[in-house]
mmCIF file of C-alpha atoms in Angstrom:
data_model
loop_
_atom_site.group_PDB
_atom_site.id
_atom_site.type_symbol
_atom_site.label_atom_id
_atom_site.label_comp_id
_atom_site.label_asym_id
_atom_site.label_seq_id
_atom_site.Cartn_x
_atom_site.Cartn_y
_atom_site.Cartn_z
ATOM 1 C CA MET A 135 66.107 62.759 103.166
ATOM 2 C CA LYS A 136 68.030 60.523 105.519
ATOM 3 C CA LEU A 137 71.573 61.302 106.620
ATOM 4 C CA THR A 138 72.767 58.032 105.088
ATOM 5 C CA HIS A 139 71.598 59.350 101.715
ATOM 6 C CA ILE A 140 73.096 62.799 102.134
ATOM 7 C CA ILE A 141 76.670 61.667 102.884
ATOM 8 C CA PRO A 142 77.234 59.752 99.592
ATOM 9 C CA LEU A 143 75.576 62.622 97.714
ATOM 10 C CA LEU A 144 77.918 65.147 99.327
ATOM 11 C CA THR A 145 80.932 62.954 98.565
ATOM 12 C CA LEU A 146 79.870 62.640 94.933
ATOM 13 C CA THR A 147 79.287 66.365 94.640
ATOM 14 C CA THR A 148 82.699 67.110 96.123
ATOM 15 C CA ALA A 149 84.351 64.658 93.735
ATOM 16 C CA VAL A 150 82.581 66.123 90.715
ATOM 17 C CA TYR A 151 83.439 69.683 91.646
ATOM 18 C CA ALA A 152 86.987 68.990 92.931
ATOM 19 C CA ALA A 153 88.891 71.739 91.216
ATOM 20 C CA PRO A 154 92.060 70.894 89.333
ATOM 21 C CA GLN A 155 95.171 72.380 90.856
ATOM 22 C CA SER A 156 97.331 74.919 89.091
ATOM 23 C CA PHE A 157 101.053 74.143 89.181
ATOM 24 C CA ASP A 158 103.573 76.923 88.628
ATOM 25 C CA PHE A 159 106.748 75.750 86.874
ATOM 26 C CA LYS A 160 108.921 78.736 87.735
ATOM 27 C CA ASP A 161 111.363 76.801 89.865
ATOM 28 C CA PRO A 162 112.988 78.786 92.697
ATOM 29 C CA LYS A 163 115.687 76.126 92.995
ATOM 30 C CA GLY A 164 116.604 76.340 89.299
ATOM 31 C CA VAL A 165 116.584 72.578 88.846
ATOM 32 C CA ASN A 166 114.028 72.448 86.032
ATOM 33 C CA ASN A 167 115.676 71.873 82.701
ATOM 34 C CA ALA A 168 115.225 71.005 79.078
ATOM 35 C CA VAL A 169 118.079 69.077 77.503
ATOM 36 C CA PHE A 170 118.744 69.023 73.771
ATOM 37 C CA LYS A 171 121.080 66.961 71.637
ATOM 38 C CA LEU A 172 122.045 67.273 67.983
ATOM 39 C CA ASP A 173 124.395 64.829 66.307
ATOM 40 C CA ALA A 174 127.474 66.299 64.654
ATOM 41 C CA PRO A 175 130.591 64.671 63.122
ATOM 42 C CA LEU A 176 133.195 65.299 65.851
ATOM 43 C CA GLU A 177 130.892 65.172 68.851
ATOM 44 C CA SER A 178 127.190 65.562 69.500
ATOM 45 C CA ILE A 179 126.096 69.021 70.539
ATOM 46 C CA ASN A 180 124.667 68.655 74.031
ATOM 47 C CA GLY A 181 123.107 71.560 75.801
ATOM 48 C CA SER A 182 120.398 72.555 78.194
ATOM 49 C CA ALA A 183 118.004 75.337 79.031
ATOM 50 C CA SER A 184 117.092 76.390 82.519
ATOM 51 C CA GLY A 185 114.807 79.376 81.942
ATOM 52 C CA ILE A 186 111.570 77.476 82.394
ATOM 53 C CA SER A 187 108.185 78.817 83.390
ATOM 54 C CA GLY A 188 104.539 78.057 82.746
ATOM 55 C CA ASN A 189 101.423 76.714 84.360
ATOM 56 C CA VAL A 190 99.783 73.308 84.242
ATOM 57 C CA SER A 191 96.308 72.444 85.408
ATOM 58 C CA PHE A 192 96.286 68.985 86.977
ATOM 59 C CA ASP A 193 93.574 67.072 88.767
ATOM 60 C CA ALA A 194 94.840 64.108 90.769
ATOM 61 C CA GLU A 195 91.391 62.519 90.464
ATOM 62 C CA ASN A 196 91.404 62.935 86.705
ATOM 63 C CA PRO A 197 94.972 63.163 85.343
ATOM 64 C CA GLY A 198 93.700 62.689 81.799
ATOM 65 C CA ALA A 199 92.243 66.204 81.903
ATOM 66 C CA THR A 200 95.663 67.804 82.354
ATOM 67 C CA THR A 201 96.310 70.874 80.236
ATOM 68 C CA GLY A 202 98.833 73.670 80.396
ATOM 69 C CA LYS A 203 101.684 75.543 78.876
ATOM 70 C CA VAL A 204 105.421 75.238 79.447
ATOM 71 C CA VAL A 205 107.697 78.065 78.321
ATOM 72 C CA VAL A 206 111.455 77.874 77.795
ATOM 73 C CA ALA A 207 113.386 81.131 77.490
ATOM 74 C CA ALA A 208 115.433 80.703 74.294
ATOM 75 C CA GLU A 209 118.177 82.922 75.734
ATOM 76 C CA SER A 210 118.770 80.314 78.455
ATOM 77 C CA LEU A 211 119.889 77.652 75.960
ATOM 78 C CA THR A 212 123.499 76.859 76.750
ATOM 79 C CA VAL A 213 126.213 74.656 75.281
ATOM 80 C CA PRO A 214 129.735 74.339 76.735
ATOM 81 C CA ASN A 215 131.447 75.691 73.594
ATOM 82 C CA PRO A 216 131.202 79.512 73.394
ATOM 83 C CA MET A 217 131.297 79.641 69.590
ATOM 84 C CA GLN A 218 128.547 77.044 69.266
ATOM 85 C CA LYS A 219 126.469 78.976 71.790
ATOM 86 C CA GLU A 220 126.922 82.189 69.808
ATOM 87 C CA HIS A 221 125.855 80.406 66.601
ATOM 88 C CA LEU A 222 122.894 78.773 68.332
ATOM 89 C CA HIS A 223 121.562 82.124 69.554
ATOM 90 C CA SER A 224 122.299 83.962 66.314
ATOM 91 C CA ALA A 225 119.824 85.009 63.625
ATOM 92 C CA ASN A 226 121.038 82.091 61.461
ATOM 93 C CA TRP A 227 119.830 79.503 63.958
ATOM 94 C CA LEU A 228 117.337 80.194 66.753
ATOM 95 C CA ASP A 229 117.352 83.991 66.521
ATOM 96 C CA VAL A 230 116.657 84.329 70.231
ATOM 97 C CA ALA A 231 116.344 88.114 69.975
ATOM 98 C CA LYS A 232 113.396 87.770 67.584
ATOM 99 C CA TYR A 233 111.916 84.562 69.016
ATOM 100 C CA PRO A 234 112.575 84.721 72.766
ATOM 101 C CA GLU A 235 110.289 81.830 73.755
ATOM 102 C CA ILE A 236 109.991 78.149 72.964
ATOM 103 C CA THR A 237 106.614 76.854 74.114
ATOM 104 C CA PHE A 238 104.528 73.726 74.350
ATOM 105 C CA GLU A 239 100.838 74.087 75.048
ATOM 106 C CA ALA A 240 99.225 70.759 75.921
ATOM 107 C CA LYS A 241 95.625 70.547 74.709
ATOM 108 C CA SER A 242 94.728 66.940 75.451
ATOM 109 C CA LEU A 243 96.058 63.647 76.759
ATOM 110 C CA ALA A 244 95.548 60.198 75.265
ATOM 111 C CA ASN A 245 96.540 56.664 76.327
ATOM 112 C CA VAL A 246 96.374 57.745 79.943
ATOM 113 C CA LYS A 247 97.575 55.133 82.430
ATOM 114 C CA THR A 248 97.741 55.849 86.132
ATOM 115 C CA THR A 249 99.410 53.732 88.784
ATOM 116 C CA ASP A 250 99.481 55.183 92.285
ATOM 117 C CA ASN A 251 100.821 58.723 91.844
ATOM 118 C CA VAL A 252 102.372 58.190 88.402
ATOM 119 C CA THR A 253 100.544 58.829 85.141
ATOM 120 C CA THR A 254 101.873 58.165 81.673
ATOM 121 C CA ALA A 255 100.165 59.597 78.626
ATOM 122 C CA ASP A 256 100.615 61.011 75.155
ATOM 123 C CA ALA A 257 100.189 64.761 75.282
ATOM 124 C CA THR A 258 99.051 66.476 72.120
ATOM 125 C CA GLY A 259 99.573 70.172 71.819
ATOM 126 C CA ILE A 260 101.126 73.060 69.992
ATOM 127 C CA PHE A 261 104.910 73.282 69.984
ATOM 128 C CA THR A 262 106.297 76.666 68.988
ATOM 129 C CA LEU A 263 109.931 77.134 68.069
ATOM 130 C CA HIS A 264 111.635 79.799 65.978
ATOM 131 C CA GLY A 265 108.246 81.422 65.374
ATOM 132 C CA VAL A 266 106.762 78.259 63.831
ATOM 133 C CA SER A 267 103.904 76.431 65.561
ATOM 134 C CA LYS A 268 103.168 72.767 64.922
ATOM 135 C CA GLU A 269 100.907 70.231 66.541
ATOM 136 C CA ILE A 270 102.943 67.401 68.026
ATOM 137 C CA THR A 271 102.341 64.475 70.360
ATOM 138 C CA VAL A 272 104.773 63.914 73.199
ATOM 139 C CA PRO A 273 104.945 60.899 75.526
ATOM 140 C CA ILE A 274 104.977 62.257 79.069
ATOM 141 C CA LYS A 275 105.176 60.992 82.610
ATOM 142 C CA LEU A 276 103.462 62.896 85.405
ATOM 143 C CA THR A 277 104.397 62.243 89.014
ATOM 144 C CA TYR A 278 102.125 63.794 91.605
ATOM 145 C CA LEU A 279 103.892 64.384 94.919
ATOM 146 C CA LYS A 280 101.183 65.279 97.385
ATOM 147 C CA GLY A 281 102.326 67.435 100.308
ATOM 148 C CA LYS A 282 105.964 67.394 99.188
ATOM 149 C CA LEU A 283 106.382 71.093 98.461
ATOM 150 C CA SER A 284 107.668 71.832 101.968
ATOM 151 C CA SER A 285 110.477 69.307 101.437
ATOM 152 C CA ARG A 286 111.780 71.517 98.632
ATOM 153 C CA VAL A 287 110.726 74.952 99.779
ATOM 154 C CA PRO A 288 110.696 75.230 103.572
ATOM 155 C CA LYS A 289 107.687 76.907 105.187
ATOM 156 C CA LEU A 290 105.600 76.436 102.044
ATOM 157 C CA GLU A 291 102.914 73.761 102.184
ATOM 158 C CA GLY A 292 101.507 72.228 99.044
ATOM 159 C CA ASP A 293 101.982 69.691 96.299
ATOM 160 C CA LEU A 294 104.474 69.085 93.521
ATOM 161 C CA LEU A 295 103.951 67.823 90.005
ATOM 162 C CA VAL A 296 106.921 66.424 88.126
ATOM 163 C CA ILE A 297 106.687 66.208 84.329
ATOM 164 C CA ARG A 298 109.132 64.274 82.209
ATOM 165 C CA GLY A 299 109.038 63.979 78.457
ATOM 166 C CA ASN A 300 111.371 62.856 75.680
ATOM 167 C CA PHE A 301 110.723 63.571 72.034
ATOM 168 C CA VAL A 302 112.384 64.294 68.726
ATOM 169 C CA ILE A 303 111.774 67.209 66.389
ATOM 170 C CA ASN A 304 113.198 68.065 63.001
ATOM 171 C CA ARG A 305 114.739 71.542 62.716
ATOM 172 C CA ASN A 306 113.641 71.726 59.061
ATOM 173 C CA ASP A 307 110.016 71.728 60.274
ATOM 174 C CA PHE A 308 110.752 74.901 62.210
ATOM 175 C CA ASN A 309 112.732 76.711 59.510
ATOM 176 C CA ILE A 310 116.003 76.438 61.401
ATOM 177 C CA GLN A 311 118.720 76.341 58.701
ATOM 178 C CA LYS A 312 116.213 74.420 56.598
ATOM 179 C CA GLY A 313 118.017 71.918 54.368
ATOM 180 C CA GLN A 314 121.375 73.433 55.224
ATOM 181 C CA SER A 315 124.476 72.181 57.054
ATOM 182 C CA GLU A 316 122.937 68.713 57.463
ATOM 183 C CA ASP A 317 126.381 67.140 57.045
ATOM 184 C CA LYS A 318 127.630 69.237 59.974
ATOM 185 C CA VAL A 319 124.611 69.244 62.260
ATOM 186 C CA SER A 320 121.878 66.618 62.259
ATOM 187 C CA PRO A 321 118.411 67.846 61.247
ATOM 188 C CA THR A 322 116.852 65.935 64.150
ATOM 189 C CA ILE A 323 116.977 67.302 67.676
ATOM 190 C CA ASP A 324 116.460 65.087 70.718
ATOM 191 C CA LEU A 325 114.639 66.942 73.453
ATOM 192 C CA SER A 326 114.210 65.909 77.039
ATOM 193 C CA LEU A 327 112.157 67.824 79.559
ATOM 194 C CA SER A 328 112.424 67.347 83.341
ATOM 195 C CA ILE A 329 110.445 69.891 85.303
ATOM 196 C CA ALA A 330 108.708 70.232 88.636
ATOM 197 C CA GLY A 331 105.837 72.577 89.361
ATOM 198 C CA ALA A 332 104.530 73.756 92.691
ATOM 199 C CA SER A 333 100.976 74.214 93.888
ATOM 200 C CA PRO A 334 101.035 75.909 97.292
ATOM 201 C CA THR A 335 98.008 75.505 99.517
ATOM 202 C CA LYS A 336 96.512 78.786 100.656
ATOM 203 C CA MET B 276 166.024 85.623 63.793
ATOM 204 C CA LYS B 277 165.846 82.219 62.125
ATOM 205 C CA ARG B 278 166.774 80.467 65.371
ATOM 206 C CA THR B 279 164.331 82.628 67.409
ATOM 207 C CA LEU B 280 161.388 81.686 65.152
ATOM 208 C CA GLN B 281 162.274 78.007 65.312
ATOM 209 C CA ILE B 282 162.520 78.059 69.105
ATOM 210 C CA LEU B 283 159.228 79.971 69.322
ATOM 211 C CA ALA B 284 157.571 77.379 67.041
ATOM 212 C CA LEU B 285 158.842 74.575 69.241
ATOM 213 C CA VAL B 286 157.650 76.315 72.409
ATOM 214 C CA ILE B 287 154.151 76.880 70.925
ATOM 215 C CA ALA B 288 153.849 73.290 69.663
ATOM 216 C CA LEU B 289 155.094 71.782 72.905
ATOM 217 C CA GLY B 290 153.123 74.225 75.078
ATOM 218 C CA GLY B 291 149.905 73.557 73.147
ATOM 219 C CA GLY B 292 150.421 69.795 73.193
ATOM 220 C CA VAL B 293 151.258 69.649 76.879
ATOM 221 C CA THR B 294 148.374 71.965 77.846
ATOM 222 C CA TRP B 295 145.955 69.837 75.823
ATOM 223 C CA ALA B 296 147.291 66.609 77.348
ATOM 224 C CA VAL B 297 147.308 67.706 80.991
ATOM 225 C CA THR B 298 143.807 69.193 80.797
ATOM 226 C CA GLY B 299 142.310 65.868 79.819
ATOM 227 C CA ALA B 300 143.265 65.323 76.151
ATOM 228 C CA ASN B 301 139.762 66.342 75.068
ATOM 229 C CA ARG B 302 139.221 64.944 71.568
ATOM 230 C CA ALA B 303 136.182 67.157 70.968
ATOM 231 C CA TRP B 304 135.795 70.944 70.570
ATOM 232 C CA THR B 305 137.204 73.377 73.115
ATOM 233 C CA LYS B 306 134.899 74.105 76.010
ATOM 234 C CA THR B 307 134.894 77.031 78.390
ATOM 235 C CA GLU B 308 132.235 75.564 80.670
ATOM 236 C CA VAL B 309 131.517 72.087 81.946
ATOM 237 C CA GLN B 310 128.163 70.658 82.948
ATOM 238 C CA ILE B 311 127.633 69.686 86.562
ATOM 239 C CA LYS B 312 124.633 67.507 87.359
ATOM 240 C CA THR B 313 123.039 67.505 90.778
ATOM 241 C CA LEU B 314 120.148 65.326 91.832
ATOM 242 C CA ASP B 315 117.135 66.937 93.437
ATOM 243 C CA GLU B 316 116.169 64.242 95.931
ATOM 244 C CA VAL B 317 112.534 65.294 96.298
ATOM 245 C CA THR B 318 111.634 65.349 92.601
ATOM 246 C CA GLY B 319 114.340 63.013 91.254
ATOM 247 C CA ILE B 320 115.245 65.617 88.626
ATOM 248 C CA GLU B 321 118.884 65.975 87.637
ATOM 249 C CA GLY B 322 119.567 69.693 87.699
ATOM 250 C CA ILE B 323 122.235 71.011 85.332
ATOM 251 C CA THR B 324 124.526 73.892 86.159
ATOM 252 C CA TYR B 325 127.586 75.151 84.309
ATOM 253 C CA HIS B 326 130.957 75.684 85.899
ATOM 254 C CA LYS B 327 133.591 77.824 84.160
ATOM 255 C CA LYS B 328 136.494 75.613 83.151
ATOM 256 C CA PHE B 329 138.756 75.848 80.140
ATOM 257 C CA GLN B 330 139.030 72.491 78.429
ATOM 258 C CA PRO B 331 141.066 72.752 75.225
ATOM 259 C CA GLY B 332 139.951 70.510 72.392
ATOM 260 C CA VAL B 333 141.248 69.468 68.991
ATOM 261 C CA ASP B 334 140.695 72.987 67.603
ATOM 262 C CA PHE B 335 143.075 74.360 70.262
ATOM 263 C CA LEU B 336 145.629 71.666 69.433
ATOM 264 C CA GLY B 337 145.239 72.365 65.707
ATOM 265 C CA ALA B 338 145.704 76.099 66.248
ATOM 266 C CA ALA B 339 148.853 75.502 68.325
ATOM 267 C CA PHE B 340 150.399 73.144 65.767
ATOM 268 C CA GLY B 341 149.267 75.342 62.879
ATOM 269 C CA GLY B 342 150.819 78.421 64.472
ATOM 270 C CA ALA B 343 154.020 76.517 65.180
ATOM 271 C CA ALA B 344 154.180 75.252 61.592
ATOM 272 C CA LEU B 345 153.675 78.796 60.301
ATOM 273 C CA LEU B 346 156.513 80.157 62.430
ATOM 274 C CA ALA B 347 158.788 77.270 61.494
ATOM 275 C CA SER B 348 158.032 77.855 57.801
ATOM 276 C CA ALA B 349 158.649 81.580 58.174
ATOM 277 C CA SER B 350 162.052 80.850 59.666
ATOM 278 C CA PHE B 351 163.227 79.481 56.295
ATOM 279 C CA PHE B 352 162.919 82.956 54.822
ATOM 280 C CA PHE B 353 165.755 84.100 57.011
ATOM 281 C CA ARG B 354 169.348 83.242 56.284
ATOM 282 C CA LYS B 355 171.740 81.914 58.810
ATOM 283 C CA PRO B 356 174.009 84.673 60.086
ATOM 284 C CA LYS B 357 177.354 84.598 58.334
ATOM 285 C CA THR B 358 180.253 83.637 60.506
ATOM 286 C CA ASN B 359 183.628 85.285 59.843
ATOM 287 C CA GLN B 360 186.082 82.932 58.199
ATOM 288 C CA PRO B 361 189.422 82.849 59.950
ATOM 289 C CA ASN B 362 192.270 84.333 57.911
ATOM 290 C CA GLN B 363 194.552 81.772 56.389
#
């Protein structure tokens, strides 16, 4: 076999077997956050959660194959009003002592569109909240930042993956005060996820 | 006693109103923390941190006025002290 035949074959083999990268979403800078909003008569209840972890498998050559799991520590959900925070964490609402994690496990992506380093897609997966798991589809935006890890974490080479997603859930679907207090707190919850994961090179 | 309760009611109402006004006249619920957003320039993510700050809201104002009204109402249960009539 000639060398001119071997080189394309090697390139193809490398492309086929290029392993997806694993991105760790435990952010040392504490910037990752999930924001939630519920409408209420006097003012909307706006809060955020910072206790985010999880792993996502991403292949820059094939972003449509992205899978992974993002975990939010329920205890980290915060609102600026102390009484609202106490209610939110209590057994009547999220019961964070019994259900300490809120998770989304992405199984597949559809409608994948990639331009340069940005991919948009609809991620379908299992969303678990308050001990109830449901399959949902979330529009997401993935931004692959090759070689940018050292800009955030000095002396650590690697890549970053930024995931953004906005979606709406209904608390009744997750048995959170089902059918109750709807005049005081909206049954729909707007969720917004902005997280960055790191994949250090070894 | 009557006068003391009325003065106390006035002080609580004025104190509550002034505190509420000078801390931003927040027309929502009382907050003990405020959100601070900082932009992570590498990822473009807006990080959210909480800074301890007391920001009284309408519930604080309501409690101050309610307390003042209660004290003012209670003052009506006390009689004015009798003053000695001069001998004629």
